[in-house]
Amino acid sequence: MDNRNETYMWQAIEEAEKARTIDEVPIGAVIVLENKVIAKAHNLRETAQNAVAHAELLAIEQACKMLGTWRLEEAELYVTLEPCPMCSGAILLSRIKKVVYGATDPKAGCAGTLMNLLQDERFNHQCEIESGVLAEPCGKLLSDFFQKVRKRRKAERQKQKLGNEGK
């Protein structure tokens, strides 16, 4: 495995940790151009109450502003979870050269799991893809987060049930 890929994926994991600390789904993204990080972001969907505040989209927006162009043709995107359809579309439209991701997404993954939008030859741009980079720590972040969410919701339902019984 490319040590460089791991280095940048650890930075994406750091972004995902930032999301986790504010009760966001822990997904982080880093964009690299010429071996230099030009953008970093994490999920802010709950914080912003904005359906499109995914880590990848926020990082793409930041990179475009930094470079003063929408074309990210030589850039590489490192993300802790396989991109969804929306993010895959933005990746294609911004012409990102390569996507490196950690954990696969069996519910929305569009870089090879459910479908592969990033390499569909019907589009005028395709991306290189490398999957499974630090998949275990990336996946653990997500599974631990959702396990905590399920426990919290279960406790809330039990508390509500007890409150209703007293009426």
PDB file of C-alpha atoms in Angstrom:
ATOM      1  CA  MET A   1       0.000   0.000   0.000  1.00  0.00           C
ATOM      2  CA  ASP A   2       1.204   3.495  -0.810  1.00  0.00           C
ATOM      3  CA  ASN A   3       2.497   5.121   2.391  1.00  0.00           C
ATOM      4  CA  ARG A   4       1.534   8.510   0.917  1.00  0.00           C
ATOM      5  CA  ASN A   5      -2.087   7.326   0.688  1.00  0.00           C
ATOM      6  CA  GLU A   6      -2.036   6.378   4.360  1.00  0.00           C
ATOM      7  CA  THR A   7      -0.566   9.734   5.367  1.00  0.00           C
ATOM      8  CA  TYR A   8      -3.367  11.655   3.670  1.00  0.00           C
ATOM      9  CA  MET A   9      -6.034   9.202   4.842  1.00  0.00           C
ATOM     10  CA  TRP A  10      -4.946   9.770   8.443  1.00  0.00           C
ATOM     11  CA  GLN A  11      -5.576  13.475   7.837  1.00  0.00           C
ATOM     12  CA  ALA A  12      -9.051  12.617   6.518  1.00  0.00           C
ATOM     13  CA  ILE A  13      -9.593  10.522   9.668  1.00  0.00           C
ATOM     14  CA  GLU A  14      -8.616  13.559  11.776  1.00  0.00           C
ATOM     15  CA  GLU A  15     -11.337  15.511   9.942  1.00  0.00           C
ATOM     16  CA  ALA A  16     -13.820  12.688  10.602  1.00  0.00           C
ATOM     17  CA  GLU A  17     -12.937  12.859  14.308  1.00  0.00           C
ATOM     18  CA  LYS A  18     -13.825  16.572  14.275  1.00  0.00           C
ATOM     19  CA  ALA A  19     -17.257  15.628  12.912  1.00  0.00           C
ATOM     20  CA  ARG A  20     -17.705  12.945  15.569  1.00  0.00           C
ATOM     21  CA  THR A  21     -16.962  15.394  18.379  1.00  0.00           C
ATOM     22  CA  ILE A  22     -19.879  17.589  17.269  1.00  0.00           C
ATOM     23  CA  ASP A  23     -22.266  14.623  16.793  1.00  0.00           C
ATOM     24  CA  GLU A  24     -21.967  14.586  13.003  1.00  0.00           C
ATOM     25  CA  VAL A  25     -21.550  11.356  11.055  1.00  0.00           C
ATOM     26  CA  PRO A  26     -17.750  10.964  11.198  1.00  0.00           C
ATOM     27  CA  ILE A  27     -16.656  11.384   7.598  1.00  0.00           C
ATOM     28  CA  GLY A  28     -13.634  13.429   6.616  1.00  0.00           C
ATOM     29  CA  ALA A  29     -12.126  14.495   3.301  1.00  0.00           C
ATOM     30  CA  VAL A  30      -8.788  15.914   2.196  1.00  0.00           C
ATOM     31  CA  ILE A  31      -7.856  17.216  -1.260  1.00  0.00           C
ATOM     32  CA  VAL A  32      -4.230  17.036  -2.348  1.00  0.00           C
ATOM     33  CA  LEU A  33      -2.579  18.773  -5.285  1.00  0.00           C
ATOM     34  CA  GLU A  34       1.108  18.332  -6.105  1.00  0.00           C
ATOM     35  CA  ASN A  35       1.705  16.538  -2.775  1.00  0.00           C
ATOM     36  CA  LYS A  36       0.214  19.437  -0.806  1.00  0.00           C
ATOM     37  CA  VAL A  37      -3.085  19.471   1.101  1.00  0.00           C
ATOM     38  CA  ILE A  38      -5.200  22.266  -0.380  1.00  0.00           C
ATOM     39  CA  ALA A  39      -8.521  21.547   1.375  1.00  0.00           C
ATOM     40  CA  LYS A  40      -9.863  19.650   4.382  1.00  0.00           C
ATOM     41  CA  ALA A  41     -13.451  19.218   5.531  1.00  0.00           C
ATOM     42  CA  HIS A  42     -15.784  17.051   7.570  1.00  0.00           C
ATOM     43  CA  ASN A  43     -19.509  16.418   7.534  1.00  0.00           C
ATOM     44  CA  LEU A  44     -21.657  19.329   8.707  1.00  0.00           C
ATOM     45  CA  ARG A  45     -25.086  18.138   7.575  1.00  0.00           C
ATOM     46  CA  GLU A  46     -26.664  18.146  11.054  1.00  0.00           C
ATOM     47  CA  THR A  47     -24.889  21.310  12.221  1.00  0.00           C
ATOM     48  CA  ALA A  48     -25.862  23.274   9.123  1.00  0.00           C
ATOM     49  CA  GLN A  49     -29.175  21.431   8.600  1.00  0.00           C
ATOM     50  CA  ASN A  50     -28.088  21.238   4.979  1.00  0.00           C
ATOM     51  CA  ALA A  51     -28.465  18.010   3.006  1.00  0.00           C
ATOM     52  CA  VAL A  52     -25.458  18.814   0.807  1.00  0.00           C
ATOM     53  CA  ALA A  53     -22.967  19.581   3.602  1.00  0.00           C
ATOM     54  CA  HIS A  54     -21.026  16.361   2.985  1.00  0.00           C
ATOM     55  CA  ALA A  55     -17.279  16.333   3.657  1.00  0.00           C
ATOM     56  CA  GLU A  56     -16.402  15.823  -0.018  1.00  0.00           C
ATOM     57  CA  LEU A  57     -18.559  18.711  -1.250  1.00  0.00           C
ATOM     58  CA  LEU A  58     -17.238  21.075   1.401  1.00  0.00           C
ATOM     59  CA  ALA A  59     -13.638  20.120   0.543  1.00  0.00           C
ATOM     60  CA  ILE A  60     -14.293  20.547  -3.201  1.00  0.00           C
ATOM     61  CA  GLU A  61     -15.813  23.984  -2.597  1.00  0.00           C
ATOM     62  CA  GLN A  62     -12.830  24.991  -0.465  1.00  0.00           C
ATOM     63  CA  ALA A  63     -10.311  23.732  -3.081  1.00  0.00           C
ATOM     64  CA  CYS A  64     -12.094  25.580  -5.901  1.00  0.00           C
ATOM     65  CA  LYS A  65     -12.040  28.832  -3.919  1.00  0.00           C
ATOM     66  CA  MET A  66      -8.385  28.357  -3.027  1.00  0.00           C
ATOM     67  CA  LEU A  67      -7.354  27.705  -6.636  1.00  0.00           C
ATOM     68  CA  GLY A  68      -9.799  30.159  -8.215  1.00  0.00           C
ATOM     69  CA  THR A  69     -11.162  27.524 -10.600  1.00  0.00           C
ATOM     70  CA  TRP A  70     -13.748  24.756 -10.687  1.00  0.00           C
ATOM     71  CA  ARG A  71     -11.318  22.440 -12.473  1.00  0.00           C
ATOM     72  CA  LEU A  72      -9.430  20.228 -10.025  1.00  0.00           C
ATOM     73  CA  GLU A  73      -7.903  18.141 -12.816  1.00  0.00           C
ATOM     74  CA  GLU A  74      -4.717  16.989 -11.085  1.00  0.00           C
ATOM     75  CA  ALA A  75      -6.162  16.836  -7.574  1.00  0.00           C
ATOM     76  CA  GLU A  76      -6.648  13.725  -5.477  1.00  0.00           C
ATOM     77  CA  LEU A  77      -9.464  13.314  -2.964  1.00  0.00           C
ATOM     78  CA  TYR A  78      -8.978  11.220   0.181  1.00  0.00           C
ATOM     79  CA  VAL A  79     -12.200  10.391   2.006  1.00  0.00           C
ATOM     80  CA  THR A  80     -12.945   8.041   4.884  1.00  0.00           C
ATOM     81  CA  LEU A  81     -16.149   6.632   3.330  1.00  0.00           C
ATOM     82  CA  GLU A  82     -16.920   5.694  -0.266  1.00  0.00           C
ATOM     83  CA  PRO A  83     -18.609   8.656  -1.978  1.00  0.00           C
ATOM     84  CA  CYS A  84     -22.395   8.729  -2.365  1.00  0.00           C
ATOM     85  CA  PRO A  85     -24.148   9.555  -5.694  1.00  0.00           C
ATOM     86  CA  MET A  86     -24.235  13.289  -4.968  1.00  0.00           C
ATOM     87  CA  CYS A  87     -20.570  13.476  -4.008  1.00  0.00           C
ATOM     88  CA  SER A  88     -19.573  11.242  -6.924  1.00  0.00           C
ATOM     89  CA  GLY A  89     -21.331  13.664  -9.263  1.00  0.00           C
ATOM     90  CA  ALA A  90     -19.437  16.621  -7.777  1.00  0.00           C
ATOM     91  CA  ILE A  91     -16.168  14.706  -8.047  1.00  0.00           C
ATOM     92  CA  LEU A  92     -16.791  14.064 -11.737  1.00  0.00           C
ATOM     93  CA  LEU A  93     -17.909  17.616 -12.456  1.00  0.00           C
ATOM     94  CA  SER A  94     -14.859  19.080 -10.713  1.00  0.00           C
ATOM     95  CA  ARG A  95     -12.595  16.770 -12.749  1.00  0.00           C
ATOM     96  CA  ILE A  96     -10.772  15.295  -9.743  1.00  0.00           C
ATOM     97  CA  LYS A  97      -8.108  12.910 -11.014  1.00  0.00           C
ATOM     98  CA  LYS A  98      -8.155  10.260  -8.278  1.00  0.00           C
ATOM     99  CA  VAL A  99     -10.333   9.226  -5.331  1.00  0.00           C
ATOM    100  CA  VAL A 100      -8.871   7.239  -2.456  1.00  0.00           C
ATOM    101  CA  TYR A 101     -11.358   6.026   0.139  1.00  0.00           C
ATOM    102  CA  GLY A 102     -11.327   3.967   3.304  1.00  0.00           C
ATOM    103  CA  ALA A 103     -14.566   2.154   4.155  1.00  0.00           C
ATOM    104  CA  THR A 104     -17.065   0.932   1.581  1.00  0.00           C
ATOM    105  CA  ASP A 105     -20.665   2.129   1.824  1.00  0.00           C
ATOM    106  CA  PRO A 106     -23.145  -0.695   1.198  1.00  0.00           C
ATOM    107  CA  LYS A 107     -26.105   1.734   1.328  1.00  0.00           C
ATOM    108  CA  ALA A 108     -24.931   4.567  -0.935  1.00  0.00           C
ATOM    109  CA  GLY A 109     -21.460   3.794  -2.297  1.00  0.00           C
ATOM    110  CA  CYS A 110     -21.006   4.925  -5.899  1.00  0.00           C
ATOM    111  CA  ALA A 111     -17.313   4.193  -6.360  1.00  0.00           C
ATOM    112  CA  GLY A 112     -17.755   0.463  -6.862  1.00  0.00           C
ATOM    113  CA  THR A 113     -20.134  -0.888  -4.210  1.00  0.00           C
ATOM    114  CA  LEU A 114     -23.687  -0.146  -5.434  1.00  0.00           C
ATOM    115  CA  MET A 115     -22.483   1.249  -8.748  1.00  0.00           C
ATOM    116  CA  ASN A 116     -19.387   2.945 -10.082  1.00  0.00           C
ATOM    117  CA  LEU A 117     -20.265   6.443 -11.255  1.00  0.00           C
ATOM    118  CA  LEU A 118     -16.639   7.548 -11.051  1.00  0.00           C
ATOM    119  CA  GLN A 119     -15.519   5.230 -13.831  1.00  0.00           C
ATOM    120  CA  ASP A 120     -18.629   5.125 -15.990  1.00  0.00           C
ATOM    121  CA  GLU A 121     -17.397   5.703 -19.537  1.00  0.00           C
ATOM    122  CA  ARG A 122     -20.668   7.386 -20.526  1.00  0.00           C
ATOM    123  CA  PHE A 123     -19.470  10.488 -18.654  1.00  0.00           C
ATOM    124  CA  ASN A 124     -16.892  12.813 -20.175  1.00  0.00           C
ATOM    125  CA  HIS A 125     -14.577  12.353 -17.166  1.00  0.00           C
ATOM    126  CA  GLN A 126     -13.547   9.321 -15.132  1.00  0.00           C
ATOM    127  CA  CYS A 127     -11.465   9.050 -11.951  1.00  0.00           C
ATOM    128  CA  GLU A 128      -8.877   6.638 -10.779  1.00  0.00           C
ATOM    129  CA  ILE A 129     -10.109   4.871  -7.642  1.00  0.00           C
ATOM    130  CA  GLU A 130      -8.234   3.243  -4.802  1.00  0.00           C
ATOM    131  CA  SER A 131     -10.385   1.661  -2.118  1.00  0.00           C
ATOM    132  CA  GLY A 132      -9.750   0.129   1.276  1.00  0.00           C
ATOM    133  CA  VAL A 133      -6.991   2.501   2.426  1.00  0.00           C
ATOM    134  CA  LEU A 134      -7.095   2.307   6.231  1.00  0.00           C
ATOM    135  CA  ALA A 135     -10.520   0.701   5.853  1.00  0.00           C
ATOM    136  CA  GLU A 136     -10.519  -0.693   9.387  1.00  0.00           C
ATOM    137  CA  PRO A 137     -10.065   2.582  11.324  1.00  0.00           C
ATOM    138  CA  CYS A 138     -12.375   4.390   8.879  1.00  0.00           C
ATOM    139  CA  GLY A 139     -15.092   1.761   9.316  1.00  0.00           C
ATOM    140  CA  LYS A 140     -14.640   1.594  13.092  1.00  0.00           C
ATOM    141  CA  LEU A 141     -15.244   5.330  13.405  1.00  0.00           C
ATOM    142  CA  LEU A 142     -18.588   4.899  11.663  1.00  0.00           C
ATOM    143  CA  SER A 143     -19.682   1.691  13.409  1.00  0.00           C
ATOM    144  CA  ASP A 144     -18.807   3.084  16.864  1.00  0.00           C
ATOM    145  CA  PHE A 145     -20.705   6.289  16.078  1.00  0.00           C
ATOM    146  CA  PHE A 146     -23.868   4.522  14.926  1.00  0.00           C
ATOM    147  CA  GLN A 147     -23.722   2.069  17.834  1.00  0.00           C
ATOM    148  CA  LYS A 148     -23.695   5.073  20.197  1.00  0.00           C
ATOM    149  CA  VAL A 149     -26.602   6.671  18.303  1.00  0.00           C
ATOM    150  CA  ARG A 150     -28.667   3.452  18.542  1.00  0.00           C
ATOM    151  CA  LYS A 151     -28.004   3.159  22.294  1.00  0.00           C
ATOM    152  CA  ARG A 152     -28.998   6.791  22.844  1.00  0.00           C
ATOM    153  CA  ARG A 153     -32.222   6.388  20.847  1.00  0.00           C
ATOM    154  CA  LYS A 154     -33.088   3.190  22.709  1.00  0.00           C
ATOM    155  CA  ALA A 155     -32.595   4.943  26.052  1.00  0.00           C
ATOM    156  CA  GLU A 156     -34.755   7.870  24.870  1.00  0.00           C
ATOM    157  CA  ARG A 157     -37.553   5.487  23.823  1.00  0.00           C
ATOM    158  CA  GLN A 158     -37.410   3.693  27.184  1.00  0.00           C
ATOM    159  CA  LYS A 159     -37.499   7.012  29.046  1.00  0.00           C
ATOM    160  CA  GLN A 160     -40.473   8.142  26.956  1.00  0.00           C
ATOM    161  CA  LYS A 161     -42.238   4.827  27.555  1.00  0.00           C
ATOM    162  CA  LEU A 162     -41.746   5.146  31.318  1.00  0.00           C
ATOM    163  CA  GLY A 163     -43.004   8.744  31.191  1.00  0.00           C
ATOM    164  CA  ASN A 164     -46.136   7.634  29.328  1.00  0.00           C
ATOM    165  CA  GLU A 165     -46.862   4.876  31.850  1.00  0.00           C
ATOM    166  CA  GLY A 166     -47.039   7.442  34.658  1.00  0.00           C
ATOM    167  CA  LYS A 167     -49.888   9.319  32.972  1.00  0.00           C
TER     168      LYS A 167
END
